[in-house]
Short mmCIF file of N, CA and C and ligand atoms in Angstrom, two decimals:
data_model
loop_
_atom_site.label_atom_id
_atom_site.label_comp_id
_atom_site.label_asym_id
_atom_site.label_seq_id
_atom_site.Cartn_x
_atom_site.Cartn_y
_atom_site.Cartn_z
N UNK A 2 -40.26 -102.80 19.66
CA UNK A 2 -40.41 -103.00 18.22
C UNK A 2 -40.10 -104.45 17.88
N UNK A 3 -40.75 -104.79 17.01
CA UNK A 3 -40.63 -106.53 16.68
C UNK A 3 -39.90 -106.32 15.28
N UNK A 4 -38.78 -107.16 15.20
CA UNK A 4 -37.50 -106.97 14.09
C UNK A 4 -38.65 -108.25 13.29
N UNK A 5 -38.71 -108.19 12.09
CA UNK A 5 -39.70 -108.96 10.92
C UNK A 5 -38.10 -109.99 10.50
N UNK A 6 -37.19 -109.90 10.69
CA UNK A 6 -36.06 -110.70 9.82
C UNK A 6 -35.54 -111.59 11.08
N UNK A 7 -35.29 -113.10 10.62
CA UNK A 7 -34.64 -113.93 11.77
C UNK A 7 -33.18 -113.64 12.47
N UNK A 8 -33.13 -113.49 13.58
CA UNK A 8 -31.14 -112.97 14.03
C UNK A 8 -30.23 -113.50 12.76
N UNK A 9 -30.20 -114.66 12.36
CA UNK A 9 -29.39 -115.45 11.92
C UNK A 9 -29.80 -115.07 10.04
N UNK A 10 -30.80 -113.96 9.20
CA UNK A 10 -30.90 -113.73 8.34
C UNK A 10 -29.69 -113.19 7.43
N UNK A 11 -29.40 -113.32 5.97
CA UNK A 11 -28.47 -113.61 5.53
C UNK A 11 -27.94 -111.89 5.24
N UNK A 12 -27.49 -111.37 5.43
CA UNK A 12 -26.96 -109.55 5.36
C UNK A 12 -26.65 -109.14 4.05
N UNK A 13 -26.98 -108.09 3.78
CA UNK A 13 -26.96 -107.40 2.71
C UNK A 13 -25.15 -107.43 2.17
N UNK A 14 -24.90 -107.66 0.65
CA UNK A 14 -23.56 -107.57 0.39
C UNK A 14 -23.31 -106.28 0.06
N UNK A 15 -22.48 -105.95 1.05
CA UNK A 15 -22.06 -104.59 1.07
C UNK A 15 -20.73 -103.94 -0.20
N UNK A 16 -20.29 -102.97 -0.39
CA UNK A 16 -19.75 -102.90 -1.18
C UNK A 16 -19.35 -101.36 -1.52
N UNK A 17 -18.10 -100.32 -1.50
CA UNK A 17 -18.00 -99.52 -1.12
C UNK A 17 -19.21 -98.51 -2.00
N UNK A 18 -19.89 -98.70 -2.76
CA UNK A 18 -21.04 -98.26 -3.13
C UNK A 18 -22.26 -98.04 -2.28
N UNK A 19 -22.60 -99.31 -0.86
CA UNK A 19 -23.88 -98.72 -0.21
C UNK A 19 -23.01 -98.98 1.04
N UNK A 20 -22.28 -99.13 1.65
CA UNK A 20 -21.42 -99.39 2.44
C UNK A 20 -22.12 -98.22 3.80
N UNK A 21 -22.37 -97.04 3.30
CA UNK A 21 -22.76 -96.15 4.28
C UNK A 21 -24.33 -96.29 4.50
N UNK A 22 -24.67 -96.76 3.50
CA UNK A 22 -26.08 -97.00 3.55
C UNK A 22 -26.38 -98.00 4.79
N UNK A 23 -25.83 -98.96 4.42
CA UNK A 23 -26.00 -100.22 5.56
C UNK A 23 -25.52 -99.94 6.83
N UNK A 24 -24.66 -99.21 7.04
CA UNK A 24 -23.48 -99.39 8.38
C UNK A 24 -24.13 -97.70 9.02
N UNK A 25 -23.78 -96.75 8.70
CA UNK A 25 -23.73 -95.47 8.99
C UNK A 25 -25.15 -95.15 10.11
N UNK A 26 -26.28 -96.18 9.46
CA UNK A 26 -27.52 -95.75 10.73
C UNK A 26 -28.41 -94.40 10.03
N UNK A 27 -27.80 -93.72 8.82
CA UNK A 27 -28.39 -92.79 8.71
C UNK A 27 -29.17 -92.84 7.01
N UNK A 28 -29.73 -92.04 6.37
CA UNK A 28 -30.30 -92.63 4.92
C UNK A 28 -29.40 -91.71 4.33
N UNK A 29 -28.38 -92.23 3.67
CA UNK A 29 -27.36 -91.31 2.69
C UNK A 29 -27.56 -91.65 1.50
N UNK A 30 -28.44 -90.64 0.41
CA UNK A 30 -28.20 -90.61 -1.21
C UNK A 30 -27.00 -90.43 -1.90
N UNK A 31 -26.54 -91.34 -3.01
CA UNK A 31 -25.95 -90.73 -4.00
C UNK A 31 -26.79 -89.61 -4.45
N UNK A 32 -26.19 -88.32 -4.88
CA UNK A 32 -26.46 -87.32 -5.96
C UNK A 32 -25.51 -87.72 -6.68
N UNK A 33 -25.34 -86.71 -8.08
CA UNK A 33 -24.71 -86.87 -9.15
C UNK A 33 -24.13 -85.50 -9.42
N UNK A 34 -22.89 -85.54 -9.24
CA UNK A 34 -22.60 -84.13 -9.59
C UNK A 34 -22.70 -83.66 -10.49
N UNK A 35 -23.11 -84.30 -11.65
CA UNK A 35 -22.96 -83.64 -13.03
C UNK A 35 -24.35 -82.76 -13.09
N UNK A 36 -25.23 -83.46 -12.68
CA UNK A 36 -26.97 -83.18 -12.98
C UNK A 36 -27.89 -83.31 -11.65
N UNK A 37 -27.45 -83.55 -10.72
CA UNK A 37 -28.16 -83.46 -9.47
C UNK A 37 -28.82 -84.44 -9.10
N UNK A 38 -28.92 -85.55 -10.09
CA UNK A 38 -30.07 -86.43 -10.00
C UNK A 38 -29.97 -87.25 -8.29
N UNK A 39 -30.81 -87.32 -7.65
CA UNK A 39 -31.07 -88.29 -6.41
C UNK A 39 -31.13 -89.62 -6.87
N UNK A 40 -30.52 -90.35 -6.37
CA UNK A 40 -30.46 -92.05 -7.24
C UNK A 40 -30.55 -93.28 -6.30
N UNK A 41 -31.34 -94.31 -5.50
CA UNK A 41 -31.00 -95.35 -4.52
C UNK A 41 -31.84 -96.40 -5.22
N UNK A 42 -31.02 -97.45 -5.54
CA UNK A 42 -30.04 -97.82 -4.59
C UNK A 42 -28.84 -97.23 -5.63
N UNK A 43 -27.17 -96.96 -4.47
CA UNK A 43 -26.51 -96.04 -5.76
C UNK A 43 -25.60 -97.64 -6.45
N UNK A 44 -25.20 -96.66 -7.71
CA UNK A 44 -24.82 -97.29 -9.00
C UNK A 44 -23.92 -96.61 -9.19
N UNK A 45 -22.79 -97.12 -9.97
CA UNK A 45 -21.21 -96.34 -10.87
C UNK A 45 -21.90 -95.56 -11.77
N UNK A 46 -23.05 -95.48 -12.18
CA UNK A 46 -23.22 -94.37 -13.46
C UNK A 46 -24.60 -93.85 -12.59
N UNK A 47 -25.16 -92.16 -13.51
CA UNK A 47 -26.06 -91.87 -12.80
C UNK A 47 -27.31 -91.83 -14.01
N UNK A 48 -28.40 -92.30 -13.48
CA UNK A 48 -29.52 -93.14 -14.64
C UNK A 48 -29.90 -91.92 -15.76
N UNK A 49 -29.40 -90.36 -15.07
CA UNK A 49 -30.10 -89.63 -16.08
C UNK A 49 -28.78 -89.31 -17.28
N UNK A 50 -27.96 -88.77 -16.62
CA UNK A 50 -26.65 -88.19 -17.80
C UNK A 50 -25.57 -88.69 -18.13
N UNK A 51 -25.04 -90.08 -17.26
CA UNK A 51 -24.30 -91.36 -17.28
C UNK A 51 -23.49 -90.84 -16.82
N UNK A 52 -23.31 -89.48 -15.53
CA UNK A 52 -21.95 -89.09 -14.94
C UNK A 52 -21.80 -90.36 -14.40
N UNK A 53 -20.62 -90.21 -13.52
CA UNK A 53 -19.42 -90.88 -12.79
C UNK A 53 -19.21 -90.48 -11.43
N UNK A 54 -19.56 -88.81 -11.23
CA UNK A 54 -18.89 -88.47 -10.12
C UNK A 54 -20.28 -87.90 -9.41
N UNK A 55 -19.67 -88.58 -8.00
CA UNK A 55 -20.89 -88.66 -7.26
C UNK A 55 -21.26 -87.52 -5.65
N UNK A 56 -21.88 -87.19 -5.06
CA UNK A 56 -21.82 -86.90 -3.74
C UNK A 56 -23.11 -87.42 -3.16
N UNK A 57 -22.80 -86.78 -1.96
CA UNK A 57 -23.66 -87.59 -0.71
C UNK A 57 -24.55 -86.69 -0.33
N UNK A 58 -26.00 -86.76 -0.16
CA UNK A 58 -26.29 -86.45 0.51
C UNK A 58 -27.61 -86.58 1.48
N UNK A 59 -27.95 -86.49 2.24
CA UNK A 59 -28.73 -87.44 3.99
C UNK A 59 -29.94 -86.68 4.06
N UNK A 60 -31.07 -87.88 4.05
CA UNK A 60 -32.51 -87.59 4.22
C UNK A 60 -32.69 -87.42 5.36
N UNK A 61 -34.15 -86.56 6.17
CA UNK A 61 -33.91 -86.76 7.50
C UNK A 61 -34.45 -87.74 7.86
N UNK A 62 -34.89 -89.23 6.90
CA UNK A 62 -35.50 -90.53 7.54
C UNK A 62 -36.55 -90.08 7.61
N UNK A 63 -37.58 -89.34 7.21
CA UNK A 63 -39.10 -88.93 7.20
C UNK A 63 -39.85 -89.75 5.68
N UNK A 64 -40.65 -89.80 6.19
CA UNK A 64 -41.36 -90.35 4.87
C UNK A 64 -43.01 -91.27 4.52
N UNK A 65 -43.48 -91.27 3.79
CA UNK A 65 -44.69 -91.65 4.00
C UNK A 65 -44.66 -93.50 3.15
N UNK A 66 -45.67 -94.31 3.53
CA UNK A 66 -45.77 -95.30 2.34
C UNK A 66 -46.41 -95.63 1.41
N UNK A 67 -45.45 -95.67 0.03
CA UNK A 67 -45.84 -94.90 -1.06
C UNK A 67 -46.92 -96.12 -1.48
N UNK A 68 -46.38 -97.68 -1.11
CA UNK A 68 -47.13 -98.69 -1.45
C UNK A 68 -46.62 -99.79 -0.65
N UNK A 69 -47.06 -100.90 -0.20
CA UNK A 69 -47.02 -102.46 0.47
C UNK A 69 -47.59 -103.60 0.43
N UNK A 70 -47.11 -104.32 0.41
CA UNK A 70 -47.40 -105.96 0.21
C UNK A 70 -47.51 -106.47 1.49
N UNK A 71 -48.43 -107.54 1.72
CA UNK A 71 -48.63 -108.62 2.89
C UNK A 71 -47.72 -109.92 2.36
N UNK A 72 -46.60 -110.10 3.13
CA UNK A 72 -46.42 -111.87 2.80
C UNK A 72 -47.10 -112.60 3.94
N UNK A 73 -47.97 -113.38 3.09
CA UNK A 73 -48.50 -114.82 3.94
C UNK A 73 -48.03 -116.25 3.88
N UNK A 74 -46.82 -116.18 2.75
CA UNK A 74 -46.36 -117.10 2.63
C UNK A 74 -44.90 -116.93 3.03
N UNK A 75 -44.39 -117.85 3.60
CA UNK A 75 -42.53 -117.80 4.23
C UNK A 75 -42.03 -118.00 3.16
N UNK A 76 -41.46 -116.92 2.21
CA UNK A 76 -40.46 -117.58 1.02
C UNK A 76 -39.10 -118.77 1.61
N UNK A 77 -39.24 -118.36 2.88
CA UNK A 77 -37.73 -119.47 3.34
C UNK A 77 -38.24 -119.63 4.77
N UNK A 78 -37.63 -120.92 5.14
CA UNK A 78 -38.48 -121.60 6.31
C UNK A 78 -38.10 -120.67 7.61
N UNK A 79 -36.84 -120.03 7.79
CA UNK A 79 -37.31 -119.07 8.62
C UNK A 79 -37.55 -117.43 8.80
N UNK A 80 -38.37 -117.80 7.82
CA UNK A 80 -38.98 -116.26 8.08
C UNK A 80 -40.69 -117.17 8.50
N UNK A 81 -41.35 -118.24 8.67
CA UNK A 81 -42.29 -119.17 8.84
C UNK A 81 -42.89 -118.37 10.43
N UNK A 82 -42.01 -118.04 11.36
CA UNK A 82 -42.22 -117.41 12.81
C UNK A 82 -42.74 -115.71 12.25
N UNK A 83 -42.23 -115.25 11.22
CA UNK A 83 -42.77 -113.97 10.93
C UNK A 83 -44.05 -113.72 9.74
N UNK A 84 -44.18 -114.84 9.09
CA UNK A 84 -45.42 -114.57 8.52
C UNK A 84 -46.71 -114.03 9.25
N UNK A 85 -48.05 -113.14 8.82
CA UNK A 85 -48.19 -112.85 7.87
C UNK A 85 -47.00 -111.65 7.99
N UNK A 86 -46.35 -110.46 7.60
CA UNK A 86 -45.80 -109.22 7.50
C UNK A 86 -45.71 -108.23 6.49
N UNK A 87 -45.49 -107.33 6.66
CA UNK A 87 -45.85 -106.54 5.20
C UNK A 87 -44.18 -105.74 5.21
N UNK A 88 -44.63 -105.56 3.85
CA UNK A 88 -43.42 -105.07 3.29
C UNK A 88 -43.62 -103.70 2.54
N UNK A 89 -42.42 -102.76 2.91
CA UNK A 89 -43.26 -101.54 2.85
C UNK A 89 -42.53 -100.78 1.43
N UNK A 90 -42.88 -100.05 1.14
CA UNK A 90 -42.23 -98.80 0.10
C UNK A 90 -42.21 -97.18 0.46
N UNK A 91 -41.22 -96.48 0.90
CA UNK A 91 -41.07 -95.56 1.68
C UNK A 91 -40.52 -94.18 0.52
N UNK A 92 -41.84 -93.41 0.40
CA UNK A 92 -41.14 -92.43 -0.10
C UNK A 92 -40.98 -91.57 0.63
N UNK A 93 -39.40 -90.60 0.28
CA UNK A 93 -39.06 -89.97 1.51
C UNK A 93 -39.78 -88.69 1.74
N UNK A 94 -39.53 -87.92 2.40
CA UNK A 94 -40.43 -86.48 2.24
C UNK A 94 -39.74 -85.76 1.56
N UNK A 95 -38.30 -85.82 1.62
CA UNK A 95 -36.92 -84.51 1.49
C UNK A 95 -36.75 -85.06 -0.07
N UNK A 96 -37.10 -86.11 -0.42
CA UNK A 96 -36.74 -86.98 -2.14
C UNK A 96 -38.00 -87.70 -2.41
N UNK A 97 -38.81 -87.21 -2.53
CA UNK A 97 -40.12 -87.91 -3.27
C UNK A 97 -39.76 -89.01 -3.79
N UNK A 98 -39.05 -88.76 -4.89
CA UNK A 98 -39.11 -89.78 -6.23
C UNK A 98 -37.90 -91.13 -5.60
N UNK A 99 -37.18 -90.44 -4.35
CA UNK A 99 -36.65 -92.18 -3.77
C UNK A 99 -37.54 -93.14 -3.01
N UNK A 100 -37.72 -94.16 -3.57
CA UNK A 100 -38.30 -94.94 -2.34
C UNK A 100 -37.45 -96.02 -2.11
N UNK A 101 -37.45 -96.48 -0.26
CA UNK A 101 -36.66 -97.22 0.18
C UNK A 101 -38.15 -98.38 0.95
N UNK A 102 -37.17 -99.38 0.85
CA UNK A 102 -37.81 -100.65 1.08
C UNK A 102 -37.61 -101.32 2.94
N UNK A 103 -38.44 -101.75 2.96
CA UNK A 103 -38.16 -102.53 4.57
C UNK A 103 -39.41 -102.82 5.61
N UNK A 104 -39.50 -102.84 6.55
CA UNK A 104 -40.86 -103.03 7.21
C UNK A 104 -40.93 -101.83 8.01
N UNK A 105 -42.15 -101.96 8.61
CA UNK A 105 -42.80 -101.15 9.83
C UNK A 105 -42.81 -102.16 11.21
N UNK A 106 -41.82 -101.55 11.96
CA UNK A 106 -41.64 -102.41 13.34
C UNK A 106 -42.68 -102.24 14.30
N UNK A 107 -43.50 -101.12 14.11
CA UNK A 107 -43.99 -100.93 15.50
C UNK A 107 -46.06 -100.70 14.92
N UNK A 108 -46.04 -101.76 13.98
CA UNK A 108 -47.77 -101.94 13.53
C UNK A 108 -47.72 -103.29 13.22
N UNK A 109 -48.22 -103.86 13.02
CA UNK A 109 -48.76 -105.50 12.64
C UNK A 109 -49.01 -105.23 11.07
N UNK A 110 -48.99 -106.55 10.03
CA UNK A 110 -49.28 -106.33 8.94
C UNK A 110 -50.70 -105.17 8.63
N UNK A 111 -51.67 -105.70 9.23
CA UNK A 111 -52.87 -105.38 8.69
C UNK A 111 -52.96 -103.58 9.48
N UNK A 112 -52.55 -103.29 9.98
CA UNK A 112 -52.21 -101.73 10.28
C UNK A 112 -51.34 -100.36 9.38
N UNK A 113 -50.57 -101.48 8.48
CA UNK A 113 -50.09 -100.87 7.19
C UNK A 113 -51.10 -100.27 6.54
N UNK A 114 -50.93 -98.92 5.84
CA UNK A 114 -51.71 -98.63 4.46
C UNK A 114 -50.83 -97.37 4.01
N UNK A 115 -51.26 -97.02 2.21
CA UNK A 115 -50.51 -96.28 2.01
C UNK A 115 -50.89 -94.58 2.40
N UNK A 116 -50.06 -93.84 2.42
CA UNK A 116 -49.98 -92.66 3.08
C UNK A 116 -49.80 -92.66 4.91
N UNK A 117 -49.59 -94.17 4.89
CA UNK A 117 -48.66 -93.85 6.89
C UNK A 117 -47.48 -93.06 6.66
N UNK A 118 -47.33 -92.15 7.72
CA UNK A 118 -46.18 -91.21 8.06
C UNK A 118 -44.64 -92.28 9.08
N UNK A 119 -44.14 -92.23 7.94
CA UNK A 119 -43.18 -93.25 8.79
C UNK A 119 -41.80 -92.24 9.40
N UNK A 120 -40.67 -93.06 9.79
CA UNK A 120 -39.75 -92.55 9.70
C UNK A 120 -38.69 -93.37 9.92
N UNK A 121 -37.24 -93.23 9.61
CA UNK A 121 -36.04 -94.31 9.73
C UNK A 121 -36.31 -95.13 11.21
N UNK A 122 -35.59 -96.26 11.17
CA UNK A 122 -35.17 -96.55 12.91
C UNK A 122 -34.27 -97.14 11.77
N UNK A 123 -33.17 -97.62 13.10
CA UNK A 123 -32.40 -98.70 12.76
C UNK A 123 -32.07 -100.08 13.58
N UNK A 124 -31.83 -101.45 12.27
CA UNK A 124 -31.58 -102.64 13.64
C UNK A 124 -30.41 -103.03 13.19
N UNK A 125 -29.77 -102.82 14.48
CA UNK A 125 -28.34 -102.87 14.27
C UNK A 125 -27.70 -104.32 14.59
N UNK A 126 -27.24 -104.95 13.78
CA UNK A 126 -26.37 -106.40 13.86
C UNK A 126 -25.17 -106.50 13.57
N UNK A 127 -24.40 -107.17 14.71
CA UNK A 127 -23.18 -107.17 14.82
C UNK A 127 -23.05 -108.64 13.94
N UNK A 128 -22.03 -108.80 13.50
CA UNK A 128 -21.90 -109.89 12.57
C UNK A 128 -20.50 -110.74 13.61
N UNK A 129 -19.88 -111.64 13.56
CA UNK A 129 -19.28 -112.61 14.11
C UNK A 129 -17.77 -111.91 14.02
N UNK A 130 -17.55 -111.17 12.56
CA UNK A 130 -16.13 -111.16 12.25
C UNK A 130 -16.10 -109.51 12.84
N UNK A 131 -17.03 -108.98 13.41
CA UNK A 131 -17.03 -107.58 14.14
C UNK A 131 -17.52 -106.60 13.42
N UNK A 132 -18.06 -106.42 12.23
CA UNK A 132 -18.64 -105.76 11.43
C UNK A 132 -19.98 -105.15 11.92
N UNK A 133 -20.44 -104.12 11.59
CA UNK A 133 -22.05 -103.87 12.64
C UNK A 133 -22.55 -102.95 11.13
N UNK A 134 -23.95 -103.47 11.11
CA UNK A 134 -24.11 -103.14 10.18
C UNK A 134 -25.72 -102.22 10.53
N UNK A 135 -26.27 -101.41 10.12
CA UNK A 135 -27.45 -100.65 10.68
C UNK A 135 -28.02 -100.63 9.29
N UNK A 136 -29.53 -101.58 9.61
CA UNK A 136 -30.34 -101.87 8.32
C UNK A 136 -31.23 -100.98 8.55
N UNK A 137 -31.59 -99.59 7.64
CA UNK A 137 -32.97 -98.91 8.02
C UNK A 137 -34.31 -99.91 7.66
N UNK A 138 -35.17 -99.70 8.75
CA UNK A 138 -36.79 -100.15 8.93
C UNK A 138 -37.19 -99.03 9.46
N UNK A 139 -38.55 -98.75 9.27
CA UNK A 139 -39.80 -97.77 9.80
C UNK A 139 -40.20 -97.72 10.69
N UNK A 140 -41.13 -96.68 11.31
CA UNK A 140 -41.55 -97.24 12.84
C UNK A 140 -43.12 -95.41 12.09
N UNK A 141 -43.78 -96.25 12.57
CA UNK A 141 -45.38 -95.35 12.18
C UNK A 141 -45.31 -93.90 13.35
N UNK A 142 -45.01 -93.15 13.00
CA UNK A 142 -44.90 -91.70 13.34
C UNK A 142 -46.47 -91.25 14.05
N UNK A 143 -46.39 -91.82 15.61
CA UNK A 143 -48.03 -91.55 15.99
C UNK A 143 -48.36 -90.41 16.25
ZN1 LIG B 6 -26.39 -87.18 -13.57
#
């Protein structure tokens, strides 16, 4: 699989809010206990009834793409080695209405379209101060 982000790319600020999201390897939703609502990325309030109190709970990483973009341009000089790439929108199967963002490792831009059957992978980076953090990306479900 070809990782689309440079080793040295700048990491998501984590925060005990997606903390499991990033690190855990697995796709964990906020729900909302008050009203059930499914919510990502999660937030202190929940968008439908403004609860507070939250639970967890884990997609099985299945999912199709709901929509994607080609970048042909390097917004920053090194992502310049990964242009053209596409950027994907992943709705899940188990949560329709979430979609999660990231690439497809294992197709070339122009192999993207919407309704590919994707599913989680993860690329896991260890950071300097020992932290390991597991960013979900896609991989095309052949
Ligand atoms: Zn709610």
């Amino acid at each position: 699989m070809r990782s689309i982000l440079p080793e040295d790319w700048t990491l998501p600020a984590v925060d005990e809010l997606n903390e499991a999201f990033f690190t855990s390897g697995r796709i964990l939703l906020q729900s909302c206990a008050g009203c059930g609502t499914i919510q990502h990325p999660p937030e202190e309030i929940c968008h439908r009834c403004q609860g507070t109190e939250f639970e967890t709970r884990e997609s099985s990483g299945r999912g199709t793409v709901y929509s994607y973009t080609v970048i042909h341009h390097p917004a920053h000089p090194k992502l310049a080695q990964s242009v053209p790439y596409a950027v994907v929108l992943v709705s899940l199967d188990d949560f329709p209405d979430v979609r999660i963002t990231g690439n497809v490792l294992n197709r070339a831009f122009d192999g993207v379209s919407i309704g590919l059957p994707v599913r989680a992978v993860w690329e896991e980076i260890k950071t300097k101060n020992g932290a390991v953090y597991r960013l979900p990306q896609w991989e095309v479900v052949e």
